Amino acid sequence: MHAWFCFDLQFAHRGERSDFDYFSEMDTSAGWILWTMLSCFTALDCTALRVTVRDSTVEVIRGDSVVLTCSFFTSSPLTRLNIIWTLTPFSSPESPIQVIVYDHGQVIENPSLVGRVAFTGVPWSADIVLNDTCVSDAGVYRCMINNPPETADPGIGELVLSVLAPPSLPVCQWDRDIDLGGSVTLTCTVADGAPTPQIRWHKLNPDKLALPVNMEGDLTGSVHIVNASSQTSGLYQCSASNFLGTQNCYVNLSIYNTPDSSSGLLQGVLLTLSMTLMMLVLLVVILWLHRTRLEVKDDQCYNEIRYTTSLKRSFV
């Protein structure tokens, strides 16, 4: 088909030339046409297997389905067609994986993707559909096509898939509740989100105030508070956001007023005096009870002696 298309191009511009002009240039035109047809056949043979990708970059929201297109042209029968899709994940670029394979009429899926990946129209199309997408599906996809007996190298198409996701719920942490004049660090960490979430810290009450954030990597932002005062106490909010959504976490920070050393010493002295006074009172009570018991005992002994003397006198 391509050869006849090349032949027709040579006569498309013949116009209304005379028969004499036409026949006088027949030999030259015939040679030119023969050379053009040969060139077309040669080009057809050299480019028999061609692979094209419609979109070099594709975006999908996490959880949705996406079709990855890969078109090919071949001049040979499709009885020995071989299609291989691979993925080089953004999360581990050093470990590419095989996604799905079509070989001699059989389809082989990656065990971790069974039920989520499939061809849409083999053998006529190398397109695949990826269902229930997740963030780990993002990366560079390559479709490699070979169709023996063509001896040329396999055709390769390449595209980049980005899986978009709102931020996950961030986790707020802090060192500890602090004393007046002390320092504390508030930390906010979000597990995932694409595009990378932006982390912000705000003090919500008693006065709303935006705080400077120190980023520790892409997904962790912290705020360092020094010389804490009573105004430092309150509710703090961390927000992680991208264009798909925002998630928040909170910290309720309390500042304690620690008594100074002089008041502490005074309290210690007062406590010591109180304990001493209590011991003195207890000692007085013990001594009084002891004295009372002795007096009672002496009275009993005196009465007993008097009774015995009078008894003896009666017998005499």
JSON list of C-alpha atoms in Angstrom, two decimals, residues 51-270:
[
{"chain": "A", "resi": 51, "resn": "VAL", "atom": "CA", "xyz": [5.60, 1.64, 18.52]},
{"chain": "A", "resi": 52, "resn": "THR", "atom": "CA", "xyz": [4.01, 4.93, 19.52]},
{"chain": "A", "resi": 53, "resn": "VAL", "atom": "CA", "xyz": [2.64, 6.25, 22.82]},
{"chain": "A", "resi": 54, "resn": "ARG", "atom": "CA", "xyz": [-0.12, 8.83, 22.58]},
{"chain": "A", "resi": 55, "resn": "ASP", "atom": "CA", "xyz": [0.50, 10.53, 25.93]},
{"chain": "A", "resi": 56, "resn": "SER", "atom": "CA", "xyz": [3.97, 10.66, 27.45]},
{"chain": "A", "resi": 57, "resn": "THR", "atom": "CA", "xyz": [2.55, 11.74, 30.85]},
{"chain": "A", "resi": 58, "resn": "VAL", "atom": "CA", "xyz": [-0.67, 10.50, 32.45]},
{"chain": "A", "resi": 59, "resn": "GLU", "atom": "CA", "xyz": [-2.32, 11.52, 35.73]},
{"chain": "A", "resi": 60, "resn": "VAL", "atom": "CA", "xyz": [-4.96, 9.66, 37.74]},
{"chain": "A", "resi": 61, "resn": "ILE", "atom": "CA", "xyz": [-6.54, 10.20, 41.15]},
{"chain": "A", "resi": 62, "resn": "ARG", "atom": "CA", "xyz": [-5.88, 7.40, 43.61]},
{"chain": "A", "resi": 63, "resn": "GLY", "atom": "CA", "xyz": [-8.61, 4.77, 43.48]},
{"chain": "A", "resi": 64, "resn": "ASP", "atom": "CA", "xyz": [-9.66, 5.58, 39.90]},
{"chain": "A", "resi": 65, "resn": "SER", "atom": "CA", "xyz": [-8.94, 3.56, 36.73]},
{"chain": "A", "resi": 66, "resn": "VAL", "atom": "CA", "xyz": [-6.58, 4.64, 33.96]},
{"chain": "A", "resi": 67, "resn": "VAL", "atom": "CA", "xyz": [-5.80, 3.37, 30.44]},
{"chain": "A", "resi": 68, "resn": "LEU", "atom": "CA", "xyz": [-2.15, 3.32, 29.38]},
{"chain": "A", "resi": 69, "resn": "THR", "atom": "CA", "xyz": [-1.98, 3.44, 25.59]},
{"chain": "A", "resi": 70, "resn": "CYS", "atom": "CA", "xyz": [0.66, 1.83, 23.41]},
{"chain": "A", "resi": 71, "resn": "SER", "atom": "CA", "xyz": [0.04, 1.55, 19.63]},
{"chain": "A", "resi": 72, "resn": "PHE", "atom": "CA", "xyz": [2.12, -0.48, 17.19]},
{"chain": "A", "resi": 73, "resn": "PHE", "atom": "CA", "xyz": [2.38, -1.13, 13.43]},
{"chain": "A", "resi": 74, "resn": "THR", "atom": "CA", "xyz": [3.73, -4.36, 12.01]},
{"chain": "A", "resi": 75, "resn": "SER", "atom": "CA", "xyz": [3.80, -5.97, 8.59]},
{"chain": "A", "resi": 76, "resn": "SER", "atom": "CA", "xyz": [3.97, -9.55, 9.89]},
{"chain": "A", "resi": 77, "resn": "PRO", "atom": "CA", "xyz": [1.17, -11.82, 11.14]},
{"chain": "A", "resi": 78, "resn": "LEU", "atom": "CA", "xyz": [0.37, -11.57, 14.84]},
{"chain": "A", "resi": 79, "resn": "THR", "atom": "CA", "xyz": [0.69, -15.29, 15.59]},
{"chain": "A", "resi": 80, "resn": "ARG", "atom": "CA", "xyz": [4.01, -14.80, 17.45]},
{"chain": "A", "resi": 81, "resn": "LEU", "atom": "CA", "xyz": [3.34, -11.36, 18.89]},
{"chain": "A", "resi": 82, "resn": "ASN", "atom": "CA", "xyz": [5.03, -10.62, 22.22]},
{"chain": "A", "resi": 83, "resn": "ILE", "atom": "CA", "xyz": [4.10, -7.63, 24.44]},
{"chain": "A", "resi": 84, "resn": "ILE", "atom": "CA", "xyz": [5.76, -6.84, 27.78]},
{"chain": "A", "resi": 85, "resn": "TRP", "atom": "CA", "xyz": [4.77, -4.00, 30.12]},
{"chain": "A", "resi": 86, "resn": "THR", "atom": "CA", "xyz": [7.20, -3.02, 32.89]},
{"chain": "A", "resi": 87, "resn": "LEU", "atom": "CA", "xyz": [7.10, -0.43, 35.69]},
{"chain": "A", "resi": 88, "resn": "THR", "atom": "CA", "xyz": [9.95, 1.44, 37.33]},
{"chain": "A", "resi": 89, "resn": "PRO", "atom": "CA", "xyz": [8.31, 2.85, 40.49]},
{"chain": "A", "resi": 90, "resn": "PHE", "atom": "CA", "xyz": [9.16, 6.32, 41.76]},
{"chain": "A", "resi": 91, "resn": "SER", "atom": "CA", "xyz": [9.42, 4.82, 45.25]},
{"chain": "A", "resi": 92, "resn": "SER", "atom": "CA", "xyz": [12.10, 2.28, 44.22]},
{"chain": "A", "resi": 93, "resn": "PRO", "atom": "CA", "xyz": [13.65, 3.24, 40.87]},
{"chain": "A", "resi": 94, "resn": "GLU", "atom": "CA", "xyz": [16.36, 0.60, 41.25]},
{"chain": "A", "resi": 95, "resn": "SER", "atom": "CA", "xyz": [13.78, -2.24, 41.21]},
{"chain": "A", "resi": 96, "resn": "PRO", "atom": "CA", "xyz": [11.69, -2.34, 38.00]},
{"chain": "A", "resi": 97, "resn": "ILE", "atom": "CA", "xyz": [8.88, -4.91, 37.94]},
{"chain": "A", "resi": 98, "resn": "GLN", "atom": "CA", "xyz": [7.02, -6.77, 35.19]},
{"chain": "A", "resi": 99, "resn": "VAL", "atom": "CA", "xyz": [3.38, -5.67, 35.04]},
{"chain": "A", "resi": 100, "resn": "ILE", "atom": "CA", "xyz": [1.74, -7.86, 32.38]},
{"chain": "A", "resi": 101, "resn": "VAL", "atom": "CA", "xyz": [2.83, -9.99, 29.41]},
{"chain": "A", "resi": 102, "resn": "TYR", "atom": "CA", "xyz": [1.14, -11.19, 26.22]},
{"chain": "A", "resi": 103, "resn": "ASP", "atom": "CA", "xyz": [3.03, -14.04, 24.58]},
{"chain": "A", "resi": 104, "resn": "HIS", "atom": "CA", "xyz": [1.74, -16.38, 21.81]},
{"chain": "A", "resi": 105, "resn": "GLY", "atom": "CA", "xyz": [-1.87, -15.77, 22.80]},
{"chain": "A", "resi": 106, "resn": "GLN", "atom": "CA", "xyz": [-1.40, -16.11, 26.58]},
{"chain": "A", "resi": 107, "resn": "VAL", "atom": "CA", "xyz": [-1.67, -13.32, 29.17]},
{"chain": "A", "resi": 108, "resn": "ILE", "atom": "CA", "xyz": [0.47, -13.41, 32.31]},
{"chain": "A", "resi": 109, "resn": "GLU", "atom": "CA", "xyz": [-0.15, -10.86, 35.08]},
{"chain": "A", "resi": 110, "resn": "ASN", "atom": "CA", "xyz": [2.10, -9.87, 37.96]},
{"chain": "A", "resi": 111, "resn": "PRO", "atom": "CA", "xyz": [0.71, -11.77, 41.00]},
{"chain": "A", "resi": 112, "resn": "SER", "atom": "CA", "xyz": [0.54, -8.55, 43.01]},
{"chain": "A", "resi": 113, "resn": "LEU", "atom": "CA", "xyz": [-1.61, -6.93, 40.30]},
{"chain": "A", "resi": 114, "resn": "VAL", "atom": "CA", "xyz": [-4.01, -9.78, 39.51]},
{"chain": "A", "resi": 115, "resn": "GLY", "atom": "CA", "xyz": [-7.49, -8.35, 39.06]},
{"chain": "A", "resi": 116, "resn": "ARG", "atom": "CA", "xyz": [-6.19, -4.79, 38.71]},
{"chain": "A", "resi": 117, "resn": "VAL", "atom": "CA", "xyz": [-4.40, -4.89, 35.34]},
{"chain": "A", "resi": 118, "resn": "ALA", "atom": "CA", "xyz": [-5.56, -6.20, 31.94]},
{"chain": "A", "resi": 119, "resn": "PHE", "atom": "CA", "xyz": [-5.09, -5.73, 28.20]},
{"chain": "A", "resi": 120, "resn": "THR", "atom": "CA", "xyz": [-7.92, -3.88, 26.48]},
{"chain": "A", "resi": 121, "resn": "GLY", "atom": "CA", "xyz": [-7.70, -5.37, 22.99]},
{"chain": "A", "resi": 122, "resn": "VAL", "atom": "CA", "xyz": [-4.84, -7.79, 22.30]},
{"chain": "A", "resi": 123, "resn": "PRO", "atom": "CA", "xyz": [-3.55, -8.77, 19.83]},
{"chain": "A", "resi": 124, "resn": "TRP", "atom": "CA", "xyz": [-4.68, -5.68, 17.90]},
{"chain": "A", "resi": 125, "resn": "SER", "atom": "CA", "xyz": [-3.77, -3.25, 20.67]},
{"chain": "A", "resi": 126, "resn": "ALA", "atom": "CA", "xyz": [-1.14, -3.20, 23.40]},
{"chain": "A", "resi": 127, "resn": "ASP", "atom": "CA", "xyz": [-3.16, -0.81, 25.61]},
{"chain": "A", "resi": 128, "resn": "ILE", "atom": "CA", "xyz": [-3.69, -1.84, 29.23]},
{"chain": "A", "resi": 129, "resn": "VAL", "atom": "CA", "xyz": [-6.10, -0.69, 31.93]},
{"chain": "A", "resi": 130, "resn": "LEU", "atom": "CA", "xyz": [-5.04, -0.26, 35.58]},
{"chain": "A", "resi": 131, "resn": "ASN", "atom": "CA", "xyz": [-7.88, -0.35, 38.13]},
{"chain": "A", "resi": 132, "resn": "ASP", "atom": "CA", "xyz": [-8.09, 0.84, 41.73]},
{"chain": "A", "resi": 133, "resn": "THR", "atom": "CA", "xyz": [-4.86, 2.79, 41.43]},
{"chain": "A", "resi": 134, "resn": "CYS", "atom": "CA", "xyz": [-2.67, 3.44, 44.47]},
{"chain": "A", "resi": 135, "resn": "VAL", "atom": "CA", "xyz": [0.31, 5.71, 45.10]},
{"chain": "A", "resi": 136, "resn": "SER", "atom": "CA", "xyz": [2.76, 2.83, 44.62]},
{"chain": "A", "resi": 137, "resn": "ASP", "atom": "CA", "xyz": [1.54, 2.48, 40.98]},
{"chain": "A", "resi": 138, "resn": "ALA", "atom": "CA", "xyz": [3.22, 5.77, 40.06]},
{"chain": "A", "resi": 139, "resn": "GLY", "atom": "CA", "xyz": [6.34, 5.52, 37.94]},
{"chain": "A", "resi": 140, "resn": "VAL", "atom": "CA", "xyz": [7.74, 5.02, 34.44]},
{"chain": "A", "resi": 141, "resn": "TYR", "atom": "CA", "xyz": [5.87, 2.44, 32.32]},
{"chain": "A", "resi": 142, "resn": "ARG", "atom": "CA", "xyz": [7.43, 0.83, 29.23]},
{"chain": "A", "resi": 143, "resn": "CYS", "atom": "CA", "xyz": [5.74, -1.34, 26.63]},
{"chain": "A", "resi": 144, "resn": "MET", "atom": "CA", "xyz": [8.12, -3.55, 24.64]},
{"chain": "A", "resi": 145, "resn": "ILE", "atom": "CA", "xyz": [6.76, -5.22, 21.50]},
{"chain": "A", "resi": 146, "resn": "ASN", "atom": "CA", "xyz": [8.34, -7.91, 19.34]},
{"chain": "A", "resi": 147, "resn": "ASN", "atom": "CA", "xyz": [6.71, -9.73, 16.42]},
{"chain": "A", "resi": 148, "resn": "PRO", "atom": "CA", "xyz": [8.84, -12.44, 14.78]},
{"chain": "A", "resi": 149, "resn": "PRO", "atom": "CA", "xyz": [9.93, -13.12, 12.11]},
{"chain": "A", "resi": 150, "resn": "GLU", "atom": "CA", "xyz": [10.80, -9.42, 12.07]},
{"chain": "A", "resi": 151, "resn": "THR", "atom": "CA", "xyz": [14.44, -9.23, 13.02]},
{"chain": "A", "resi": 152, "resn": "ALA", "atom": "CA", "xyz": [14.52, -5.61, 14.14]},
{"chain": "A", "resi": 153, "resn": "ASP", "atom": "CA", "xyz": [14.96, -4.79, 17.84]},
{"chain": "A", "resi": 154, "resn": "PRO", "atom": "CA", "xyz": [11.73, -4.74, 19.86]},
{"chain": "A", "resi": 155, "resn": "GLY", "atom": "CA", "xyz": [9.84, -1.47, 19.70]},
{"chain": "A", "resi": 156, "resn": "ILE", "atom": "CA", "xyz": [9.64, 0.38, 22.99]},
{"chain": "A", "resi": 157, "resn": "GLY", "atom": "CA", "xyz": [7.11, 2.98, 24.16]},
{"chain": "A", "resi": 158, "resn": "GLU", "atom": "CA", "xyz": [7.48, 4.91, 27.41]},
{"chain": "A", "resi": 159, "resn": "LEU", "atom": "CA", "xyz": [5.15, 7.00, 29.56]},
{"chain": "A", "resi": 160, "resn": "VAL", "atom": "CA", "xyz": [5.08, 8.44, 33.07]},
{"chain": "A", "resi": 161, "resn": "LEU", "atom": "CA", "xyz": [2.10, 7.78, 35.36]},
{"chain": "A", "resi": 162, "resn": "SER", "atom": "CA", "xyz": [1.42, 10.09, 38.32]},
{"chain": "A", "resi": 163, "resn": "VAL", "atom": "CA", "xyz": [-1.09, 8.94, 40.94]},
{"chain": "A", "resi": 164, "resn": "LEU", "atom": "CA", "xyz": [-2.60, 11.94, 42.73]},
{"chain": "A", "resi": 165, "resn": "ALA", "atom": "CA", "xyz": [-3.82, 11.62, 46.33]},
{"chain": "A", "resi": 166, "resn": "PRO", "atom": "CA", "xyz": [-5.01, 13.95, 49.10]},
{"chain": "A", "resi": 167, "resn": "PRO", "atom": "CA", "xyz": [-2.82, 14.08, 52.22]},
{"chain": "A", "resi": 168, "resn": "SER", "atom": "CA", "xyz": [-3.18, 11.35, 54.79]},
{"chain": "A", "resi": 169, "resn": "LEU", "atom": "CA", "xyz": [-4.07, 12.32, 58.37]},
{"chain": "A", "resi": 170, "resn": "PRO", "atom": "CA", "xyz": [-0.97, 13.96, 59.91]},
{"chain": "A", "resi": 171, "resn": "VAL", "atom": "CA", "xyz": [0.41, 12.99, 63.31]},
{"chain": "A", "resi": 172, "resn": "CYS", "atom": "CA", "xyz": [1.19, 15.77, 65.82]},
{"chain": "A", "resi": 173, "resn": "GLN", "atom": "CA", "xyz": [3.80, 15.24, 68.54]},
{"chain": "A", "resi": 174, "resn": "TRP", "atom": "CA", "xyz": [5.61, 17.39, 71.08]},
{"chain": "A", "resi": 175, "resn": "ASP", "atom": "CA", "xyz": [8.49, 16.90, 73.52]},
{"chain": "A", "resi": 176, "resn": "ARG", "atom": "CA", "xyz": [6.60, 17.53, 76.74]},
{"chain": "A", "resi": 177, "resn": "ASP", "atom": "CA", "xyz": [4.61, 20.13, 78.64]},
{"chain": "A", "resi": 178, "resn": "ILE", "atom": "CA", "xyz": [7.06, 22.85, 79.60]},
{"chain": "A", "resi": 179, "resn": "ASP", "atom": "CA", "xyz": [7.80, 25.18, 82.45]},
{"chain": "A", "resi": 180, "resn": "LEU", "atom": "CA", "xyz": [7.74, 28.93, 82.25]},
{"chain": "A", "resi": 181, "resn": "GLY", "atom": "CA", "xyz": [10.79, 30.13, 80.32]},
{"chain": "A", "resi": 182, "resn": "GLY", "atom": "CA", "xyz": [11.52, 26.69, 78.83]},
{"chain": "A", "resi": 183, "resn": "SER", "atom": "CA", "xyz": [11.45, 25.43, 75.23]},
{"chain": "A", "resi": 184, "resn": "VAL", "atom": "CA", "xyz": [9.55, 22.79, 73.27]},
{"chain": "A", "resi": 185, "resn": "THR", "atom": "CA", "xyz": [9.40, 21.41, 69.71]},
{"chain": "A", "resi": 186, "resn": "LEU", "atom": "CA", "xyz": [6.10, 20.62, 67.98]},
{"chain": "A", "resi": 187, "resn": "THR", "atom": "CA", "xyz": [6.40, 18.07, 65.14]},
{"chain": "A", "resi": 188, "resn": "CYS", "atom": "CA", "xyz": [3.89, 17.21, 62.39]},
{"chain": "A", "resi": 189, "resn": "THR", "atom": "CA", "xyz": [4.34, 14.21, 60.06]},
{"chain": "A", "resi": 190, "resn": "VAL", "atom": "CA", "xyz": [2.15, 13.11, 57.13]},
{"chain": "A", "resi": 191, "resn": "ALA", "atom": "CA", "xyz": [2.56, 9.64, 55.61]},
{"chain": "A", "resi": 192, "resn": "ASP", "atom": "CA", "xyz": [1.69, 10.36, 51.97]},
{"chain": "A", "resi": 193, "resn": "GLY", "atom": "CA", "xyz": [0.01, 12.64, 49.48]},
{"chain": "A", "resi": 194, "resn": "ALA", "atom": "CA", "xyz": [0.61, 13.63, 45.84]},
{"chain": "A", "resi": 195, "resn": "PRO", "atom": "CA", "xyz": [1.48, 16.30, 44.98]},
{"chain": "A", "resi": 196, "resn": "THR", "atom": "CA", "xyz": [3.62, 16.56, 48.12]},
{"chain": "A", "resi": 197, "resn": "PRO", "atom": "CA", "xyz": [1.47, 18.19, 50.82]},
{"chain": "A", "resi": 198, "resn": "GLN", "atom": "CA", "xyz": [2.41, 21.60, 52.19]},
{"chain": "A", "resi": 199, "resn": "ILE", "atom": "CA", "xyz": [2.71, 21.63, 55.99]},
{"chain": "A", "resi": 200, "resn": "ARG", "atom": "CA", "xyz": [1.69, 24.68, 58.04]},
{"chain": "A", "resi": 201, "resn": "TRP", "atom": "CA", "xyz": [1.48, 25.36, 61.80]},
{"chain": "A", "resi": 202, "resn": "HIS", "atom": "CA", "xyz": [-0.94, 27.83, 63.44]},
{"chain": "A", "resi": 203, "resn": "LYS", "atom": "CA", "xyz": [-1.68, 28.82, 67.00]},
{"chain": "A", "resi": 204, "resn": "LEU", "atom": "CA", "xyz": [-5.47, 28.94, 67.21]},
{"chain": "A", "resi": 205, "resn": "ASN", "atom": "CA", "xyz": [-6.15, 30.48, 70.63]},
{"chain": "A", "resi": 206, "resn": "PRO", "atom": "CA", "xyz": [-6.20, 32.70, 72.47]},
{"chain": "A", "resi": 207, "resn": "ASP", "atom": "CA", "xyz": [-4.88, 34.53, 69.37]},
{"chain": "A", "resi": 208, "resn": "LYS", "atom": "CA", "xyz": [-4.59, 33.00, 65.88]},
{"chain": "A", "resi": 209, "resn": "LEU", "atom": "CA", "xyz": [-1.00, 33.19, 64.69]},
{"chain": "A", "resi": 210, "resn": "ALA", "atom": "CA", "xyz": [0.94, 31.61, 61.79]},
{"chain": "A", "resi": 211, "resn": "LEU", "atom": "CA", "xyz": [4.21, 30.03, 62.93]},
{"chain": "A", "resi": 212, "resn": "PRO", "atom": "CA", "xyz": [7.47, 29.54, 60.97]},
{"chain": "A", "resi": 213, "resn": "VAL", "atom": "CA", "xyz": [7.93, 25.88, 60.00]},
{"chain": "A", "resi": 214, "resn": "ASN", "atom": "CA", "xyz": [11.23, 24.01, 59.78]},
{"chain": "A", "resi": 215, "resn": "MET", "atom": "CA", "xyz": [10.90, 21.26, 57.15]},
{"chain": "A", "resi": 216, "resn": "GLU", "atom": "CA", "xyz": [12.63, 17.97, 57.94]},
{"chain": "A", "resi": 217, "resn": "GLY", "atom": "CA", "xyz": [12.32, 16.25, 54.57]},
{"chain": "A", "resi": 218, "resn": "ASP", "atom": "CA", "xyz": [9.21, 16.56, 52.41]},
{"chain": "A", "resi": 219, "resn": "LEU", "atom": "CA", "xyz": [6.64, 15.16, 54.84]},
{"chain": "A", "resi": 220, "resn": "THR", "atom": "CA", "xyz": [7.67, 16.46, 58.29]},
{"chain": "A", "resi": 221, "resn": "GLY", "atom": "CA", "xyz": [7.43, 20.04, 59.57]},
{"chain": "A", "resi": 222, "resn": "SER", "atom": "CA", "xyz": [8.32, 21.26, 63.07]},
{"chain": "A", "resi": 223, "resn": "VAL", "atom": "CA", "xyz": [8.02, 24.41, 65.16]},
{"chain": "A", "resi": 224, "resn": "HIS", "atom": "CA", "xyz": [10.53, 25.25, 67.91]},
{"chain": "A", "resi": 225, "resn": "ILE", "atom": "CA", "xyz": [9.22, 27.41, 70.75]},
{"chain": "A", "resi": 226, "resn": "VAL", "atom": "CA", "xyz": [11.70, 29.03, 73.15]},
{"chain": "A", "resi": 227, "resn": "ASN", "atom": "CA", "xyz": [11.35, 31.21, 76.27]},
{"chain": "A", "resi": 228, "resn": "ALA", "atom": "CA", "xyz": [7.78, 30.05, 76.83]},
{"chain": "A", "resi": 229, "resn": "SER", "atom": "CA", "xyz": [5.43, 32.42, 78.65]},
{"chain": "A", "resi": 230, "resn": "SER", "atom": "CA", "xyz": [1.83, 32.24, 79.79]},
{"chain": "A", "resi": 231, "resn": "GLN", "atom": "CA", "xyz": [0.78, 33.46, 76.32]},
{"chain": "A", "resi": 232, "resn": "THR", "atom": "CA", "xyz": [2.45, 30.37, 74.82]},
{"chain": "A", "resi": 233, "resn": "SER", "atom": "CA", "xyz": [-0.23, 28.08, 76.27]},
{"chain": "A", "resi": 234, "resn": "GLY", "atom": "CA", "xyz": [-3.09, 27.23, 73.93]},
{"chain": "A", "resi": 235, "resn": "LEU", "atom": "CA", "xyz": [-4.29, 25.10, 71.02]},
{"chain": "A", "resi": 236, "resn": "TYR", "atom": "CA", "xyz": [-1.94, 24.55, 68.07]},
{"chain": "A", "resi": 237, "resn": "GLN", "atom": "CA", "xyz": [-2.96, 23.19, 64.64]},
{"chain": "A", "resi": 238, "resn": "CYS", "atom": "CA", "xyz": [-0.90, 21.49, 61.95]},
{"chain": "A", "resi": 239, "resn": "SER", "atom": "CA", "xyz": [-2.43, 21.33, 58.46]},
{"chain": "A", "resi": 240, "resn": "ALA", "atom": "CA", "xyz": [-1.19, 19.20, 55.54]},
{"chain": "A", "resi": 241, "resn": "SER", "atom": "CA", "xyz": [-2.72, 20.25, 52.22]},
{"chain": "A", "resi": 242, "resn": "ASN", "atom": "CA", "xyz": [-2.53, 19.92, 48.45]},
{"chain": "A", "resi": 243, "resn": "PHE", "atom": "CA", "xyz": [-5.08, 20.79, 45.77]},
{"chain": "A", "resi": 244, "resn": "LEU", "atom": "CA", "xyz": [-7.01, 17.57, 46.53]},
{"chain": "A", "resi": 245, "resn": "GLY", "atom": "CA", "xyz": [-7.67, 18.31, 50.18]},
{"chain": "A", "resi": 246, "resn": "THR", "atom": "CA", "xyz": [-6.49, 19.24, 53.68]},
{"chain": "A", "resi": 247, "resn": "GLN", "atom": "CA", "xyz": [-6.02, 17.21, 56.87]},
{"chain": "A", "resi": 248, "resn": "ASN", "atom": "CA", "xyz": [-5.35, 18.58, 60.38]},
{"chain": "A", "resi": 249, "resn": "CYS", "atom": "CA", "xyz": [-4.01, 17.48, 63.75]},
{"chain": "A", "resi": 250, "resn": "TYR", "atom": "CA", "xyz": [-3.83, 19.43, 67.04]},
{"chain": "A", "resi": 251, "resn": "VAL", "atom": "CA", "xyz": [-1.69, 19.97, 70.15]},
{"chain": "A", "resi": 252, "resn": "ASN", "atom": "CA", "xyz": [-3.02, 21.51, 73.38]},
{"chain": "A", "resi": 253, "resn": "LEU", "atom": "CA", "xyz": [0.09, 22.98, 75.00]},
{"chain": "A", "resi": 254, "resn": "SER", "atom": "CA", "xyz": [0.22, 23.89, 78.69]},
{"chain": "A", "resi": 255, "resn": "ILE", "atom": "CA", "xyz": [2.88, 26.06, 80.37]},
{"chain": "A", "resi": 256, "resn": "TYR", "atom": "CA", "xyz": [3.50, 25.45, 84.09]},
{"chain": "A", "resi": 257, "resn": "ASN", "atom": "CA", "xyz": [4.65, 28.17, 86.50]},
{"chain": "A", "resi": 258, "resn": "THR", "atom": "CA", "xyz": [7.31, 26.52, 88.70]},
{"chain": "A", "resi": 259, "resn": "PRO", "atom": "CA", "xyz": [7.72, 28.10, 92.18]},
{"chain": "A", "resi": 260, "resn": "ASP", "atom": "CA", "xyz": [11.05, 29.89, 92.72]},
{"chain": "A", "resi": 261, "resn": "SER", "atom": "CA", "xyz": [13.73, 28.64, 95.11]},
{"chain": "A", "resi": 262, "resn": "SER", "atom": "CA", "xyz": [13.02, 31.18, 97.91]},
{"chain": "A", "resi": 263, "resn": "SER", "atom": "CA", "xyz": [9.36, 30.22, 98.16]},
{"chain": "A", "resi": 264, "resn": "GLY", "atom": "CA", "xyz": [10.35, 26.59, 98.03]},
{"chain": "A", "resi": 265, "resn": "LEU", "atom": "CA", "xyz": [12.79, 27.08, 100.92]},
{"chain": "A", "resi": 266, "resn": "LEU", "atom": "CA", "xyz": [10.13, 28.85, 102.96]},
{"chain": "A", "resi": 267, "resn": "GLN", "atom": "CA", "xyz": [7.71, 26.04, 102.38]},
{"chain": "A", "resi": 268, "resn": "GLY", "atom": "CA", "xyz": [10.37, 23.59, 103.51]},
{"chain": "A", "resi": 269, "resn": "VAL", "atom": "CA", "xyz": [11.01, 25.51, 106.73]},
{"chain": "A", "resi": 270, "resn": "LEU", "atom": "CA", "xyz": [7.31, 25.73, 107.49]}
]
